[in-house]
Tab-separated table of C-alpha atoms in Angstrom:
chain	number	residue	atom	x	y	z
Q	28	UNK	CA	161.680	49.313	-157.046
Q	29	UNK	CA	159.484	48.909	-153.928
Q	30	UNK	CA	160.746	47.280	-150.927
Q	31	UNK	CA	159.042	44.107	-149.997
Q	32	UNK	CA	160.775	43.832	-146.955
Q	33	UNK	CA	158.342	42.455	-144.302
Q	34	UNK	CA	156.253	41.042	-146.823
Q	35	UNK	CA	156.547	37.056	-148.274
Q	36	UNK	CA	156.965	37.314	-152.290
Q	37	UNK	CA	156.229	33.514	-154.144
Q	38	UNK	CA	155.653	32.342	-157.691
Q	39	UNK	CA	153.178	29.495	-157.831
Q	40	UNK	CA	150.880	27.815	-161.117
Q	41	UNK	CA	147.598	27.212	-160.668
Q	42	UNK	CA	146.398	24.410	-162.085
Q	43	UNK	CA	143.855	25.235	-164.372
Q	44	UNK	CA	143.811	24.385	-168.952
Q	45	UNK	CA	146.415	25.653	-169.289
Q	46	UNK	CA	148.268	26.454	-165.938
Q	47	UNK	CA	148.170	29.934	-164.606
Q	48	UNK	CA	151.379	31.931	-162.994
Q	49	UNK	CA	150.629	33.888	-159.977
Q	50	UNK	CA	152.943	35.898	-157.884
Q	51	UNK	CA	151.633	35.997	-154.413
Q	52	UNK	CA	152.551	39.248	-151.686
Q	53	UNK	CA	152.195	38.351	-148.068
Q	54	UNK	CA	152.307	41.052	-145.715
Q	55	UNK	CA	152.233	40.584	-141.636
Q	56	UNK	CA	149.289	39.190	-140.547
Q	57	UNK	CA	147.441	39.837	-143.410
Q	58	UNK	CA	143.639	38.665	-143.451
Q	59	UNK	CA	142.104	39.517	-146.663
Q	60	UNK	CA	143.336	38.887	-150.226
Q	61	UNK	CA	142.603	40.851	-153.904
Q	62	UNK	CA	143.291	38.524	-156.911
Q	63	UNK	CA	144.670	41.650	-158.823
Q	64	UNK	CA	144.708	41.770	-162.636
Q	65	UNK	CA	147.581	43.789	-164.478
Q	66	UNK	CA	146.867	45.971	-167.030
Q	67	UNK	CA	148.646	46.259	-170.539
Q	68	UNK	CA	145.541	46.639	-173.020
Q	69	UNK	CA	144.964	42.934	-172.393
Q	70	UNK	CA	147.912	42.419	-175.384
Q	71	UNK	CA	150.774	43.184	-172.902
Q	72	UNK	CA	152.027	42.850	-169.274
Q	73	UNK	CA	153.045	39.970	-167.240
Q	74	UNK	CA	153.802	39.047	-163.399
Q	75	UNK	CA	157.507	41.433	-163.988
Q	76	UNK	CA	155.774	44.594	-165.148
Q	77	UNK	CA	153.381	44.099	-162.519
Q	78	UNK	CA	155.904	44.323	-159.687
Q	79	UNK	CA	156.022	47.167	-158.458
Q	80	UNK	CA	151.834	48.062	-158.256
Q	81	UNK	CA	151.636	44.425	-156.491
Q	82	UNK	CA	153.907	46.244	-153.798
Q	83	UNK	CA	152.602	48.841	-153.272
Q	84	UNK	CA	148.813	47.625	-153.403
Q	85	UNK	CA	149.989	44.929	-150.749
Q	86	UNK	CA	152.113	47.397	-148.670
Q	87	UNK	CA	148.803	49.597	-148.599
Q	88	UNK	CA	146.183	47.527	-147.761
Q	89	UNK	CA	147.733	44.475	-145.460
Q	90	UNK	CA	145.870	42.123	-148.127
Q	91	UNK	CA	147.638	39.750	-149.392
Q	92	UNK	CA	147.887	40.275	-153.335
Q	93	UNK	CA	147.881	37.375	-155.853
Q	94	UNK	CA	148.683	38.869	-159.183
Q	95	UNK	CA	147.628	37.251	-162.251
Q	96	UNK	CA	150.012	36.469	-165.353
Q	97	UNK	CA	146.616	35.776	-167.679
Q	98	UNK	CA	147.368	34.715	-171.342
Q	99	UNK	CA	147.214	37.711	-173.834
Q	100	UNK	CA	146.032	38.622	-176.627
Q	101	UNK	CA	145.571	38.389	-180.254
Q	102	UNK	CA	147.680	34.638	-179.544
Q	103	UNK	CA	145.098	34.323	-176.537
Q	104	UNK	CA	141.939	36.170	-177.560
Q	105	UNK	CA	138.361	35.919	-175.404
Q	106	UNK	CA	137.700	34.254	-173.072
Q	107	UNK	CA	141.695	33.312	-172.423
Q	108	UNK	CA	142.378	35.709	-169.980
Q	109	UNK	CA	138.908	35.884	-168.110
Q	110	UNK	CA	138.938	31.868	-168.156
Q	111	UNK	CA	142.742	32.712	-166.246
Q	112	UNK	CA	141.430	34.997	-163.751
Q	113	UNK	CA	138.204	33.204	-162.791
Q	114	UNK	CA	140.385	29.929	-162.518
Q	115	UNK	CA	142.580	31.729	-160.258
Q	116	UNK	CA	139.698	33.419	-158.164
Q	117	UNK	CA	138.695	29.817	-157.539
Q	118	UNK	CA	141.925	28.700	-156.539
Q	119	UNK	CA	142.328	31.161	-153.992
Q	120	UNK	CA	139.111	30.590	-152.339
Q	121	UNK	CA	139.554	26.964	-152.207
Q	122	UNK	CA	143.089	27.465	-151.031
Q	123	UNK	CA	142.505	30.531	-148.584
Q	124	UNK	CA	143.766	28.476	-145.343
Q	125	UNK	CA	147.341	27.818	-147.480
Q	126	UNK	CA	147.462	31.308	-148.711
Q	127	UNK	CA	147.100	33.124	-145.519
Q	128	UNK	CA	143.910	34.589	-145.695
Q	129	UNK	CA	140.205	34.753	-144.543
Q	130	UNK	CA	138.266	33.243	-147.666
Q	131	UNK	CA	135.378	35.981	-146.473
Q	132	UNK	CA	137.955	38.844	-147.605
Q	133	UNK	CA	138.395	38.048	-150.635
Q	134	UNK	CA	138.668	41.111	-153.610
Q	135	UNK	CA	138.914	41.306	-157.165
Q	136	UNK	CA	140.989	44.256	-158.823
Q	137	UNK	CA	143.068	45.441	-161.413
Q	138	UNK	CA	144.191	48.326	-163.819
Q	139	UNK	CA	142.992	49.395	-166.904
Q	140	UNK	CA	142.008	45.971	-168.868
Q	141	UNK	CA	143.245	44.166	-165.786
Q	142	UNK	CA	139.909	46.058	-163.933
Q	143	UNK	CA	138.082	45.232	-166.551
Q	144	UNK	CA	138.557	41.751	-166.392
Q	145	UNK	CA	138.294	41.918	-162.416
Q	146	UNK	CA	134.590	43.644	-163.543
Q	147	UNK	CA	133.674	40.709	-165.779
Q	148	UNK	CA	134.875	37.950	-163.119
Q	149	UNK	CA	132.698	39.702	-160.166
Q	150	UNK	CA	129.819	39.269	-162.434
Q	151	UNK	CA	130.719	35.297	-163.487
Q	152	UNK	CA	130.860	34.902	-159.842
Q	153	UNK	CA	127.643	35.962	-159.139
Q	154	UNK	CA	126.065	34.326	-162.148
Q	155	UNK	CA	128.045	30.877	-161.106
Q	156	UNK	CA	127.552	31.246	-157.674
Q	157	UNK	CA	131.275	31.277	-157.557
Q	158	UNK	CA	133.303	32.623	-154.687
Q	159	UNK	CA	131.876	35.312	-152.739
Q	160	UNK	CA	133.677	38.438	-153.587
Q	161	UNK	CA	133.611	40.905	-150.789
Q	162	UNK	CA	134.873	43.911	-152.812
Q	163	UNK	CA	135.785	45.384	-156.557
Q	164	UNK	CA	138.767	47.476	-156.666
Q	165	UNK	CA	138.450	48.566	-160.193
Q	166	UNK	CA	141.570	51.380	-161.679
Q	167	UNK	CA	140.337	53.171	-164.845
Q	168	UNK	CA	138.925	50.105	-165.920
Q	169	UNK	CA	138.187	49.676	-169.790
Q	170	UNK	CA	134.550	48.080	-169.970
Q	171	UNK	CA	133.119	48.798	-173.409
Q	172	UNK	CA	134.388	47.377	-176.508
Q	173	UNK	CA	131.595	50.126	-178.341
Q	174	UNK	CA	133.275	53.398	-177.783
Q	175	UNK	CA	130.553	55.712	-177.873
Q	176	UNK	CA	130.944	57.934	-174.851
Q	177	UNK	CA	131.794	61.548	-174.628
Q	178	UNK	CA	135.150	60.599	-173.234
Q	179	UNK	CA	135.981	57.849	-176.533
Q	180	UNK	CA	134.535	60.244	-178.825
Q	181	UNK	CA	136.504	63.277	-177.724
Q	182	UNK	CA	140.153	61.777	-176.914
Q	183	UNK	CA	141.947	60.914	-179.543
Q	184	UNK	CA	145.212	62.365	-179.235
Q	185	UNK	CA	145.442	62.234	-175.044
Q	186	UNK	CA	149.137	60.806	-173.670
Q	187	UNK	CA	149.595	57.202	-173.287
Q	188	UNK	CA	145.771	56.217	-174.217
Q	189	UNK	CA	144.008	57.028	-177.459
Q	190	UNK	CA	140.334	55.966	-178.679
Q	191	UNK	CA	142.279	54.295	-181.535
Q	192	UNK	CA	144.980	51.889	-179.529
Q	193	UNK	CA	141.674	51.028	-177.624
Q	194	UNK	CA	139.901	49.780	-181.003
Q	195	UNK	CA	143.440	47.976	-181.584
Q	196	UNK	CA	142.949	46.486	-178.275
Q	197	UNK	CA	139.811	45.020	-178.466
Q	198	UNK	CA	139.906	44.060	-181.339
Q	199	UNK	CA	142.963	42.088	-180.579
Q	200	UNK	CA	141.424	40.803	-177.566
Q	201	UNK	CA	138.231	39.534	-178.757
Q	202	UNK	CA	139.259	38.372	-182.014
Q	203	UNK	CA	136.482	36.246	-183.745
Q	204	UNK	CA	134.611	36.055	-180.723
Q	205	UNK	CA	131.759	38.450	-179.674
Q	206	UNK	CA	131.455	40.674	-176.682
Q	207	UNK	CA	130.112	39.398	-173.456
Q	208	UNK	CA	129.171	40.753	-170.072
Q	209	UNK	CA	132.286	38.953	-168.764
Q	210	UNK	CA	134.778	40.296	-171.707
Q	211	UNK	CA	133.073	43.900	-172.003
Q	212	UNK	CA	131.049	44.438	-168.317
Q	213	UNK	CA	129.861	47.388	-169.615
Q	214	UNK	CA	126.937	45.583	-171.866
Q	215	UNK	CA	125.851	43.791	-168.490
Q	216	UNK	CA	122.221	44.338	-168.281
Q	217	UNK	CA	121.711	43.669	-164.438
Q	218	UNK	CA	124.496	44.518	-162.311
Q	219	UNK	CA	122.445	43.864	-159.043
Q	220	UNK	CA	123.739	41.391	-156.438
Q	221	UNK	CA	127.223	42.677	-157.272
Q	222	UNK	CA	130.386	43.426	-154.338
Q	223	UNK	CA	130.658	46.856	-153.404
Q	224	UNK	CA	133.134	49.067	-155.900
Q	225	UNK	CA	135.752	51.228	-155.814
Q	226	UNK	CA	136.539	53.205	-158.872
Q	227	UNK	CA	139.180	55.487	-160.074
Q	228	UNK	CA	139.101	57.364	-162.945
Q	229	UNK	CA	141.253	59.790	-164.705
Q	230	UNK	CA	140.006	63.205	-166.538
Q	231	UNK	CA	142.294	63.254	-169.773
Q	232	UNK	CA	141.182	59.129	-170.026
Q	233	UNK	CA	139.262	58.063	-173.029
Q	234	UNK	CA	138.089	55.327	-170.477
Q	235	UNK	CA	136.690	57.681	-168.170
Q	236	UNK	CA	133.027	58.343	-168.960
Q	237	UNK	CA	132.337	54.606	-169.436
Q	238	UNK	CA	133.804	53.798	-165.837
Q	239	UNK	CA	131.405	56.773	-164.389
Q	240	UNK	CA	128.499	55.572	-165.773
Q	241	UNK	CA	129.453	51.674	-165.073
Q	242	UNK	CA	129.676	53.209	-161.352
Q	243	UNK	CA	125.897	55.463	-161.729
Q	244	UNK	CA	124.744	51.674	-163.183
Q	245	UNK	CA	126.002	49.645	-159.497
Q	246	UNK	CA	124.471	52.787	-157.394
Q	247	UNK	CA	121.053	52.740	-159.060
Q	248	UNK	CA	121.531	48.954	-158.760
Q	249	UNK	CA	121.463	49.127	-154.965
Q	250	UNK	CA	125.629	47.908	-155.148
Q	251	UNK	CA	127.742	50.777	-152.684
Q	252	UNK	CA	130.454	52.403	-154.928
Q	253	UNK	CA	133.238	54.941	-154.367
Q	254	UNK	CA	134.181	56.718	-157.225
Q	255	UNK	CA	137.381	58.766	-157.235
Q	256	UNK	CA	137.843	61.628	-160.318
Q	257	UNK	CA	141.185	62.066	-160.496
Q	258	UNK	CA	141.918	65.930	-162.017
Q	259	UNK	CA	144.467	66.654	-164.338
Q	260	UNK	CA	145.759	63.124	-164.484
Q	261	UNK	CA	145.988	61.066	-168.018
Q	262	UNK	CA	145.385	56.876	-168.449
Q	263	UNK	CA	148.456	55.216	-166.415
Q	264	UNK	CA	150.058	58.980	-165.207
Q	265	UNK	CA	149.861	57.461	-161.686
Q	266	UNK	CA	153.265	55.408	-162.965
Q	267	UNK	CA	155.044	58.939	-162.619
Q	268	UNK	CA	156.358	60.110	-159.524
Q	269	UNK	CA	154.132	63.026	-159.005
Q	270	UNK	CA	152.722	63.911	-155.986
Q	271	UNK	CA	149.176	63.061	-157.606
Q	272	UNK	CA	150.727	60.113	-158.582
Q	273	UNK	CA	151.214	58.861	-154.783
Q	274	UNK	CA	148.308	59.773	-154.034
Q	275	UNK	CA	146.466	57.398	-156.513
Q	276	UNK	CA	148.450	54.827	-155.566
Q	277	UNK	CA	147.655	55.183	-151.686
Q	278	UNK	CA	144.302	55.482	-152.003
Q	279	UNK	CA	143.898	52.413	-153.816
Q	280	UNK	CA	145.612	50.387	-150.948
Q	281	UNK	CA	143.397	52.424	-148.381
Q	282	UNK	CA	140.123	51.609	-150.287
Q	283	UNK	CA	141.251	47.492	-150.238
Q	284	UNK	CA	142.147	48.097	-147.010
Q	285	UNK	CA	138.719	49.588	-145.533
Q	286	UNK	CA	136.391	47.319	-147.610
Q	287	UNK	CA	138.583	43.923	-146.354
Q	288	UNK	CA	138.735	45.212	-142.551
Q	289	UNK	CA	134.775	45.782	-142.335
C-alpha cells in the first residue's frame, strides 16, 4: 500500500438522502481539491478499493482528494450514484474553508465509470449553475451506454474489459430508467461552457474510441483538452506494476496538479 505519511487521511458523511461516505487525503499545504469517483463498472468498488489510487492521485498533485463511496448498482440504479457525487461536489464547495482548500480549485475525476460519472456531474454543474469546476480529470472514462464505436464493436475478448461486461454494466446501472446526459455524457448534445479535460485512454480498451471522440466533441466545443493514448496498455492495466503502469499513474497527478496551480 501507498504511504500517506505527510498527508491527513479522514472518513466523513455528507449529509445528503441518503448520507454519502467520503474519505478525504490532505497533503501539505494543499490548495486545490478533485472530488474523485472510483471505478468498478458502477456495480462495484467502495472507499477500501479505492485506497491506494486516492494516494497516489493526492501524493501527485498536492490536491486534496475527497473520494466518493456512491451507492451502486442494480440495488442503486440511475441517478443513485450521480445524485451521490453531485451532493458531494456541493458539499465540498460549500465546505472548502473546513476542508483545506481554495473553492476556485476545485476538480472532478475518476476512473472508468467513476470518470464517467465525474463527466455527467461537470455537465449538471453547468446546467445548475452548480459549483464552478475548474478542471475534468477523466481515466478511460465509460460514456456511452450505445456501444457502437469501432473500439465496442471490435473488443470483445480484451483482458479485464469486454463489450459484453459493459452491456452487463449498464444495464445494471440504469435499470428501468433511461439514459441521460448526466448518466451516459456521451449523448450530451452541447458540451460548450464545460472545465477544461484531461483524458486518458487505453489502446486494447473497448472504452477507448468513445473517450476520443467525447475529447474531439470538448475541442470543437471551444473546451481545452489533453488527451493521453496510452499504447499497449488494456482497461485498468495501470493497477500492475509496470513501468507504463507508473507512468499512468503520475501523469494523472501531474495533469491535476498543472490545471489546479494555474
Amino acid at each position: 500500500m501507498p504511504d500517506t505519511s505527510g498527508m491527513e487521511v479522514e472518513d466523513r458523511t455528507v449529509p445528503a438522502g441518503p448520507p454519502v461516505p467520503v474519505r478525504i487525503y490532505r497533503p501539505a499545504q494543499a490548495q486545490g481539491a478533485v472530488v474523485w469517483l472510483h471505478g468498478g463498472a458502477g456495480v462495484f468498488g467502495d472507499l477500501d478499493t479505492e485506497h491506494g489510487q486516492a494516494v497516489r492521485i493526492a501524493g501527485g498533485s498536492g490536491a486534496v482528494v475527497i473520494s466518493v463511496g456512491y451507492r451502486l448498482a442494480p440495488e442503486h440504479p440511475s441517478p443513485a450514484a450521480s445524485d451521490d457525487a453531485y451532493a458531494v461536489l456541493t458539499w465540498a464547495f460549500d465546505n472548502a474553508a473546513e476542508l483545506g482548500f481554495d473553492p476556485g480549485r476545485i476538480a472532478v475525476g475518476g476512473h472508468s465509470a467513476g470518470a464517467g460519472l465525474a463527466t455527467g456531474v461537470a455537465l449538471r454543474a453547468r446546467d445548475e449553475q452548480g459549483p464552478p469546476i475548474r478542471f475534468q480529470l477523466l481515466n478511460q472514462p465509460m460514456l456511452d451506454d450505445r456501444q457502437q464505436t469501432w473500439s465496442q464493436l471490435a473488443f470483445t475478448d480484451t483482458p479485464w474489459m469486454t463489450r459484453d461486461k459493459l452491456a452487463a454494466a449498464w444495464r445494471h446501472c440504469l435499470g428501468s430508467a433511461p439514459a441521460t446526459p448526466y448518466t451516459a455524457p456521451a449523448r450530451a448534445d452541447d458540451l460548450s461552457g464545460l472545465p477544461a479535460a484531461y483524458i486518458a485512454t487505453a489502446e486494447f480498451d473497448p472504452l477507448r474510441d468513445e473517450a476520443i471522440e467525447y475529447a474531439l466533441r470538448l475541442l470543437r466545443a471551444g473546451v481545452p483538452v489533453e488527451l493521453h493514448q496510452w499504447a499497449g496498455t488494456f482497461h485498468g492495466s495501470q493497477a500492475l506494476p509496470a513501468e507504463v503502469s507508473q507512468l499512468q499513474i503520475a501523469e494523472l497527478g501531474a495533469a491535476l496538479r498543472r490545471a489546479l496551480a494555474e
